[in-house]
Amino acid sequence: MARKTANDDPLAPVTLAVGQEDLLLDRAVQEVVAAAKAADADTDVRDLTPDQLQPGTLAELTSPSLFAERKVVIVRNAQDLSADTVKDVKAYLGSPAEEITLVLLHAGGAKGKGLLDAARKAGAREVACPKMTKPADRLGFVRAEFRTLGRSAAPEACQALLDAIGSDLRELASAVSQLCADVEGTIDTAVVGRYYTGRAEASSFEVADRAVEGRAAEALEALRWSLSTGVAPVLITSALAQGVRAIGKLSSARGGRPADLARELGMPPWKIDRVRQQMRGWTPDGVAVALRAVAEADAGVKGGGDDPGYALEKAVVAIARAARSRRG
């Protein structure tokens, strides 16, 4: 979710949205435009790319109007502005015009850092829109979406939705919105499964769950479905690795309540319960065998083998066998 500075007035003279998460950047823009139109329904909105903002253009757009109209000027990919245009923007930051809100979208990083620093020094309202690369961040995003819509969703349902939809925030937000519109009461895993069964079966985490549970036939079926629907092999190896590592972490941890183990291992409590059920047939040697199988599959899907699908099938079978090592 986007993070904001203490200055949280969307009608501040300058808003700086920093990051590479497109959904969050668009929401930062929408928030400013909505606030401006609430203040003045006739607000003039100008949405510009770097090639459209030539030297002198900003001065024209922000010059005083006889009608004193409110205006929102949006500059996308501000890190790509020409040097002369950057000078114009920096000059404007020192003396912003009344009734005009400038929104700068900047990817962050070294490119165009001078403009980024100048906007911050000028006191711009800042909205952080970082790319969400960690599963925990995306899970937090799903939970926040439900809270924003005033709805309650079980932790397992949030994870099931993430497993089914994947990492695209727009699709996740759309799915949350659909569930909230269609379903009354608390949203649970049964509801998510009913709406997204086909996608959930094709998810990489479905493959991993069935494999670490020792259910080889179901894991292979899910694997083939995943590959046929376009799931990237590298995502499946990542999910397999996460599943096996979770077994290893929990099996080597001291006993305790799920909440205590969750803090120790960096997992949510509900996942502790799930992994406890999955680890019943595992031994330390089985974990070691499974980790080697995952490493070999990872090498295979990243160019070390001719057939990524075959590499994954071998890994799934090896993991499922390892999951039954204690049983015989």
Tab-separated table of C-alpha atoms in Angstrom:
chain	number	residue	atom	x	y	z
A	1	MET	CA	0.000	0.000	0.000
A	2	ALA	CA	1.132	3.523	-0.650
A	3	ARG	CA	2.789	5.321	2.250
A	4	LYS	CA	2.404	9.057	2.708
A	5	THR	CA	4.280	11.820	4.469
A	6	ALA	CA	2.824	13.770	7.382
A	7	ASN	CA	1.515	16.337	4.909
A	8	ASP	CA	-1.454	14.288	3.763
A	9	ASP	CA	-3.469	17.001	2.011
A	10	PRO	CA	-4.073	15.833	-1.574
A	11	LEU	CA	-4.513	19.477	-2.543
A	12	ALA	CA	-0.989	20.379	-1.426
A	13	PRO	CA	0.745	22.498	-4.089
A	14	VAL	CA	3.026	19.602	-5.068
A	15	THR	CA	2.557	15.858	-4.673
A	16	LEU	CA	5.510	13.576	-5.328
A	17	ALA	CA	4.614	9.924	-6.000
A	18	VAL	CA	7.771	7.804	-5.868
A	19	GLY	CA	8.102	4.173	-6.918
A	20	GLN	CA	7.439	1.684	-9.682
A	21	GLU	CA	4.165	0.064	-8.600
A	22	ASP	CA	1.800	1.233	-11.332
A	23	LEU	CA	-1.414	0.662	-9.387
A	24	LEU	CA	-0.199	2.727	-6.435
A	25	LEU	CA	1.060	5.493	-8.727
A	26	ASP	CA	-2.318	5.641	-10.470
A	27	ARG	CA	-4.109	5.727	-7.132
A	28	ALA	CA	-1.926	8.600	-5.973
A	29	VAL	CA	-2.975	10.536	-9.081
A	30	GLN	CA	-6.639	9.591	-8.690
A	31	GLU	CA	-6.662	10.778	-5.087
A	32	VAL	CA	-5.401	14.232	-6.063
A	33	VAL	CA	-7.780	14.542	-9.025
A	34	ALA	CA	-10.766	13.426	-6.927
A	35	ALA	CA	-9.953	15.978	-4.218
A	36	ALA	CA	-9.536	18.750	-6.781
A	37	LYS	CA	-12.821	17.938	-8.504
A	38	ALA	CA	-14.576	17.781	-5.137
A	39	ALA	CA	-13.354	21.325	-4.505
A	40	ASP	CA	-14.178	22.475	-8.052
A	41	ALA	CA	-16.089	20.259	-10.465
A	42	ASP	CA	-14.632	22.212	-13.389
A	43	THR	CA	-11.018	21.429	-12.480
A	44	ASP	CA	-8.811	21.230	-15.565
A	45	VAL	CA	-6.664	18.071	-15.520
A	46	ARG	CA	-3.547	17.850	-17.700
A	47	ASP	CA	-1.806	14.453	-17.796
A	48	LEU	CA	1.608	14.709	-19.474
A	49	THR	CA	4.483	12.435	-20.450
A	50	PRO	CA	8.086	13.732	-20.616
A	51	ASP	CA	7.949	14.232	-24.384
A	52	GLN	CA	4.841	16.412	-23.971
A	53	LEU	CA	6.421	18.639	-21.343
A	54	GLN	CA	8.869	20.700	-23.329
A	55	PRO	CA	10.839	23.688	-21.963
A	56	GLY	CA	8.342	26.471	-21.342
A	57	THR	CA	5.275	24.207	-21.299
A	58	LEU	CA	4.990	24.150	-17.512
A	59	ALA	CA	5.098	27.945	-17.365
A	60	GLU	CA	2.232	28.111	-19.861
A	61	LEU	CA	0.157	25.580	-17.942
A	62	THR	CA	0.670	27.290	-14.601
A	63	SER	CA	0.312	30.903	-15.689
A	64	PRO	CA	-2.484	32.913	-13.991
A	65	SER	CA	-5.911	32.555	-15.585
A	66	LEU	CA	-8.556	35.259	-15.905
A	67	PHE	CA	-11.071	32.726	-14.641
A	68	ALA	CA	-8.907	31.584	-11.694
A	69	GLU	CA	-9.696	27.983	-12.526
A	70	ARG	CA	-8.349	25.094	-10.454
A	71	LYS	CA	-5.913	22.892	-12.326
A	72	VAL	CA	-4.084	19.599	-11.777
A	73	VAL	CA	-0.908	19.070	-13.783
A	74	ILE	CA	0.352	15.489	-13.788
A	75	VAL	CA	3.880	14.719	-14.976
A	76	ARG	CA	4.574	11.016	-15.495
A	77	ASN	CA	8.056	9.452	-15.515
A	78	ALA	CA	9.549	12.671	-14.210
A	79	GLN	CA	12.962	10.993	-14.044
A	80	ASP	CA	13.007	11.090	-17.862
A	81	LEU	CA	12.486	14.859	-18.243
A	82	SER	CA	15.056	16.769	-20.264
A	83	ALA	CA	17.611	18.905	-18.427
A	84	ASP	CA	15.959	22.151	-19.564
A	85	THR	CA	12.521	21.004	-18.454
A	86	VAL	CA	13.925	19.917	-15.091
A	87	LYS	CA	15.165	23.501	-14.638
A	88	ASP	CA	11.627	24.746	-15.315
A	89	VAL	CA	10.152	22.336	-12.762
A	90	LYS	CA	12.731	23.240	-10.121
A	91	ALA	CA	12.008	26.945	-10.650
A	92	TYR	CA	8.284	26.276	-10.267
A	93	LEU	CA	8.842	24.330	-7.035
A	94	GLY	CA	10.271	27.480	-5.474
A	95	SER	CA	7.089	29.439	-6.141
A	96	PRO	CA	4.081	27.217	-6.921
A	97	ALA	CA	0.944	28.868	-8.260
A	98	GLU	CA	-2.310	29.090	-6.322
A	99	GLU	CA	-5.212	26.841	-7.322
A	100	ILE	CA	-2.775	24.537	-9.137
A	101	THR	CA	-1.639	21.125	-7.937
A	102	LEU	CA	1.442	19.636	-9.562
A	103	VAL	CA	1.788	15.849	-9.372
A	104	LEU	CA	5.220	14.419	-10.167
A	105	LEU	CA	5.491	10.667	-10.735
A	106	HIS	CA	9.088	9.531	-10.254
A	107	ALA	CA	10.469	5.986	-10.388
A	108	GLY	CA	13.021	6.710	-7.664
A	109	GLY	CA	16.641	5.637	-7.950
A	110	ALA	CA	19.607	7.538	-9.301
A	111	LYS	CA	18.110	8.746	-12.576
A	112	GLY	CA	16.616	12.199	-12.156
A	113	LYS	CA	17.601	12.279	-8.491
A	114	GLY	CA	18.241	16.022	-8.613
A	115	LEU	CA	14.560	16.691	-9.307
A	116	LEU	CA	13.537	14.220	-6.613
A	117	ASP	CA	15.736	15.967	-4.036
A	118	ALA	CA	14.504	19.401	-5.102
A	119	ALA	CA	10.856	18.414	-4.700
A	120	ARG	CA	11.503	16.992	-1.253
A	121	LYS	CA	13.469	20.076	-0.206
A	122	ALA	CA	10.568	22.232	-1.365
A	123	GLY	CA	8.264	20.379	1.020
A	124	ALA	CA	6.293	18.339	-1.482
A	125	ARG	CA	3.707	15.933	-0.156
A	126	GLU	CA	5.220	12.509	-0.827
A	127	VAL	CA	3.453	9.232	-1.545
A	128	ALA	CA	5.666	6.132	-1.580
A	129	CYS	CA	4.610	3.592	-4.209
A	130	PRO	CA	7.272	0.868	-3.977
A	131	LYS	CA	7.193	-2.263	-6.098
A	132	MET	CA	5.871	-5.107	-3.981
A	133	THR	CA	8.292	-7.967	-4.537
A	134	LYS	CA	7.853	-9.864	-1.255
A	135	PRO	CA	4.897	-12.219	-0.681
A	136	ALA	CA	4.399	-10.704	2.783
A	137	ASP	CA	3.966	-7.239	1.260
A	138	ARG	CA	1.396	-8.489	-1.234
A	139	LEU	CA	-0.445	-10.313	1.541
A	140	GLY	CA	-0.511	-7.062	3.511
A	141	PHE	CA	-1.881	-5.320	0.439
A	142	VAL	CA	-4.763	-7.814	0.151
A	143	ARG	CA	-5.635	-7.414	3.828
A	144	ALA	CA	-5.537	-3.631	3.510
A	145	GLU	CA	-7.852	-3.767	0.472
A	146	PHE	CA	-10.456	-5.655	2.483
A	147	ARG	CA	-10.110	-3.210	5.399
A	148	THR	CA	-10.465	-0.222	3.079
A	149	LEU	CA	-13.733	-1.660	1.786
A	150	GLY	CA	-14.912	-2.220	5.350
A	151	ARG	CA	-14.950	-6.002	5.090
A	152	SER	CA	-13.575	-8.878	7.104
A	153	ALA	CA	-11.577	-11.684	5.483
A	154	ALA	CA	-9.985	-14.671	7.195
A	155	PRO	CA	-6.161	-14.722	7.043
A	156	GLU	CA	-6.308	-18.051	5.205
A	157	ALA	CA	-8.687	-16.514	2.654
A	158	CYS	CA	-6.284	-13.639	1.992
A	159	GLN	CA	-3.466	-16.114	1.391
A	160	ALA	CA	-5.692	-18.304	-0.792
A	161	LEU	CA	-6.602	-15.289	-2.905
A	162	LEU	CA	-2.942	-14.363	-3.289
A	163	ASP	CA	-2.073	-17.938	-4.238
A	164	ALA	CA	-4.869	-18.010	-6.803
A	165	ILE	CA	-4.394	-14.607	-8.423
A	166	GLY	CA	-0.637	-14.132	-8.260
A	167	SER	CA	1.425	-10.973	-7.847
A	168	ASP	CA	-0.427	-8.479	-10.063
A	169	LEU	CA	-1.846	-5.814	-7.721
A	170	ARG	CA	-4.503	-4.684	-10.176
A	171	GLU	CA	-5.886	-8.206	-10.425
A	172	LEU	CA	-5.703	-8.642	-6.658
A	173	ALA	CA	-7.528	-5.360	-6.055
A	174	SER	CA	-10.162	-6.298	-8.631
A	175	ALA	CA	-10.672	-9.707	-7.014
A	176	VAL	CA	-11.094	-8.163	-3.555
A	177	SER	CA	-13.598	-5.678	-4.944
A	178	GLN	CA	-15.569	-8.446	-6.654
A	179	LEU	CA	-15.702	-10.595	-3.534
A	180	CYS	CA	-16.829	-7.652	-1.401
A	181	ALA	CA	-19.553	-6.768	-3.893
A	182	ASP	CA	-20.863	-10.311	-4.293
A	183	VAL	CA	-20.462	-11.911	-0.868
A	184	GLU	CA	-22.050	-11.007	2.464
A	185	GLY	CA	-20.383	-11.634	5.795
A	186	THR	CA	-16.824	-12.779	6.435
A	187	ILE	CA	-14.926	-13.930	3.365
A	188	ASP	CA	-13.344	-17.350	3.939
A	189	THR	CA	-11.329	-19.855	1.933
A	190	ALA	CA	-14.472	-21.609	0.699
A	191	VAL	CA	-15.647	-18.389	-0.915
A	192	VAL	CA	-12.270	-17.735	-2.524
A	193	GLY	CA	-12.152	-21.312	-3.797
A	194	ARG	CA	-15.651	-21.015	-5.268
A	195	TYR	CA	-14.742	-17.883	-7.206
A	196	TYR	CA	-11.197	-18.736	-8.214
A	197	THR	CA	-10.995	-22.540	-8.263
A	198	GLY	CA	-9.543	-22.777	-11.763
A	199	ARG	CA	-6.847	-20.251	-11.019
A	200	ALA	CA	-6.061	-21.696	-7.607
A	201	GLU	CA	-5.563	-25.148	-9.065
A	202	ALA	CA	-3.115	-23.673	-11.546
A	203	SER	CA	-1.132	-21.763	-8.956
A	204	SER	CA	2.443	-22.555	-8.077
A	205	PHE	CA	1.549	-22.810	-4.394
A	206	GLU	CA	-1.022	-25.491	-5.098
A	207	VAL	CA	1.760	-27.557	-6.672
A	208	ALA	CA	4.011	-26.985	-3.667
A	209	ASP	CA	1.333	-27.775	-1.074
A	210	ARG	CA	0.407	-31.082	-2.697
A	211	ALA	CA	4.083	-32.040	-3.099
A	212	VAL	CA	5.100	-31.406	0.524
A	213	GLU	CA	2.004	-33.316	1.648
A	214	GLY	CA	3.282	-36.362	-0.258
A	215	ARG	CA	0.406	-36.300	-2.757
A	216	ALA	CA	2.483	-36.867	-5.874
A	217	ALA	CA	-0.349	-37.533	-8.349
A	218	GLU	CA	-2.251	-34.390	-7.354
A	219	ALA	CA	0.944	-32.323	-7.364
A	220	LEU	CA	1.799	-33.508	-10.882
A	221	GLU	CA	-1.709	-32.763	-12.094
A	222	ALA	CA	-1.519	-29.248	-10.630
A	223	LEU	CA	1.943	-28.804	-12.150
A	224	ARG	CA	0.780	-29.726	-15.644
A	225	TRP	CA	-2.233	-27.440	-15.304
A	226	SER	CA	-0.005	-24.594	-14.132
A	227	LEU	CA	2.412	-24.950	-17.026
A	228	SER	CA	-0.427	-25.239	-19.554
A	229	THR	CA	-1.973	-21.989	-18.310
A	230	GLY	CA	1.261	-20.040	-18.557
A	231	VAL	CA	2.627	-20.047	-15.004
A	232	ALA	CA	6.368	-19.364	-15.216
A	233	PRO	CA	8.460	-22.417	-14.187
A	234	VAL	CA	10.668	-20.214	-12.006
A	235	LEU	CA	7.614	-19.289	-9.895
A	236	ILE	CA	6.906	-22.972	-9.313
A	237	THR	CA	10.473	-23.709	-8.185
A	238	SER	CA	10.226	-20.700	-5.863
A	239	ALA	CA	7.001	-22.030	-4.343
A	240	LEU	CA	8.515	-25.514	-3.936
A	241	ALA	CA	11.537	-23.997	-2.207
A	242	GLN	CA	9.336	-21.987	0.152
A	243	GLY	CA	7.289	-25.062	1.008
A	244	VAL	CA	10.278	-27.279	1.777
A	245	ARG	CA	12.097	-24.544	3.728
A	246	ALA	CA	8.998	-23.968	5.859
A	247	ILE	CA	8.992	-27.688	6.724
A	248	GLY	CA	12.681	-27.508	7.619
A	249	LYS	CA	12.302	-24.367	9.732
A	250	LEU	CA	9.372	-25.676	11.747
A	251	SER	CA	10.829	-29.161	12.245
A	252	SER	CA	14.007	-27.673	13.759
A	253	ALA	CA	12.187	-25.141	15.943
A	254	ARG	CA	11.394	-25.716	19.592
A	255	GLY	CA	7.776	-26.480	20.382
A	256	GLY	CA	5.480	-23.654	21.369
A	257	ARG	CA	2.317	-21.787	20.597
A	258	PRO	CA	1.708	-20.807	16.963
A	259	ALA	CA	2.015	-17.120	17.881
A	260	ASP	CA	5.432	-17.662	19.502
A	261	LEU	CA	6.682	-19.780	16.614
A	262	ALA	CA	5.329	-17.247	14.142
A	263	ARG	CA	7.492	-14.529	15.698
A	264	GLU	CA	10.531	-16.818	15.820
A	265	LEU	CA	10.229	-18.099	12.249
A	266	GLY	CA	8.748	-15.059	10.523
A	267	MET	CA	5.528	-16.824	9.486
A	268	PRO	CA	1.910	-15.891	10.192
A	269	PRO	CA	0.307	-18.113	12.902
A	270	TRP	CA	-2.170	-19.682	10.464
A	271	LYS	CA	0.748	-20.863	8.327
A	272	ILE	CA	2.361	-22.507	11.348
A	273	ASP	CA	-0.767	-24.641	11.716
A	274	ARG	CA	-0.768	-25.539	8.014
A	275	VAL	CA	2.926	-26.481	7.958
A	276	ARG	CA	2.504	-28.576	11.127
A	277	GLN	CA	-0.050	-30.664	9.273
A	278	GLN	CA	2.170	-30.942	6.204
A	279	MET	CA	5.330	-31.995	8.071
A	280	ARG	CA	4.013	-35.185	9.676
A	281	GLY	CA	5.816	-37.553	7.306
A	282	TRP	CA	9.076	-35.617	7.088
A	283	THR	CA	12.541	-36.418	8.479
A	284	PRO	CA	15.675	-34.227	8.461
A	285	ASP	CA	17.134	-36.432	5.721
A	286	GLY	CA	13.930	-36.003	3.733
A	287	VAL	CA	14.228	-32.216	3.960
A	288	ALA	CA	17.824	-32.390	2.700
A	289	VAL	CA	16.802	-34.601	-0.240
A	290	ALA	CA	13.940	-32.262	-1.120
A	291	LEU	CA	16.148	-29.172	-0.999
A	292	ARG	CA	18.620	-30.821	-3.384
A	293	ALA	CA	15.734	-31.683	-5.706
A	294	VAL	CA	14.562	-28.065	-5.678
A	295	ALA	CA	18.092	-26.815	-6.407
A	296	GLU	CA	18.387	-29.186	-9.369
A	297	ALA	CA	14.987	-28.091	-10.694
A	298	ASP	CA	15.931	-24.448	-10.295
A	299	ALA	CA	19.053	-24.998	-12.377
A	300	GLY	CA	17.001	-26.906	-14.933
A	301	VAL	CA	14.405	-24.183	-15.449
A	302	LYS	CA	17.049	-21.470	-15.640
A	303	GLY	CA	18.873	-22.920	-18.596
A	304	GLY	CA	20.673	-25.913	-17.135
A	305	GLY	CA	18.323	-28.397	-18.789
A	306	ASP	CA	16.480	-28.854	-22.071
A	307	ASP	CA	13.001	-29.357	-20.585
A	308	PRO	CA	11.893	-27.197	-17.615
A	309	GLY	CA	8.675	-29.176	-17.300
A	310	TYR	CA	10.551	-32.453	-16.890
A	311	ALA	CA	12.889	-30.856	-14.342
A	312	LEU	CA	9.890	-29.746	-12.310
A	313	GLU	CA	8.206	-33.143	-12.546
A	314	LYS	CA	11.359	-34.818	-11.166
A	315	ALA	CA	11.450	-32.325	-8.289
A	316	VAL	CA	7.770	-32.790	-7.457
A	317	VAL	CA	8.120	-36.579	-7.349
A	318	ALA	CA	11.284	-36.363	-5.219
A	319	ILE	CA	9.642	-33.969	-2.758
A	320	ALA	CA	6.516	-36.101	-2.476
A	321	ARG	CA	8.654	-39.179	-1.755
A	322	ALA	CA	10.655	-37.248	0.837
A	323	ALA	CA	7.397	-36.214	2.506
A	324	ARG	CA	6.682	-39.909	3.154
A	325	SER	CA	10.151	-40.769	4.436
A	326	ARG	CA	9.016	-41.211	8.039
A	327	ARG	CA	6.208	-43.518	6.963
A	328	GLY	CA	8.551	-45.940	5.407
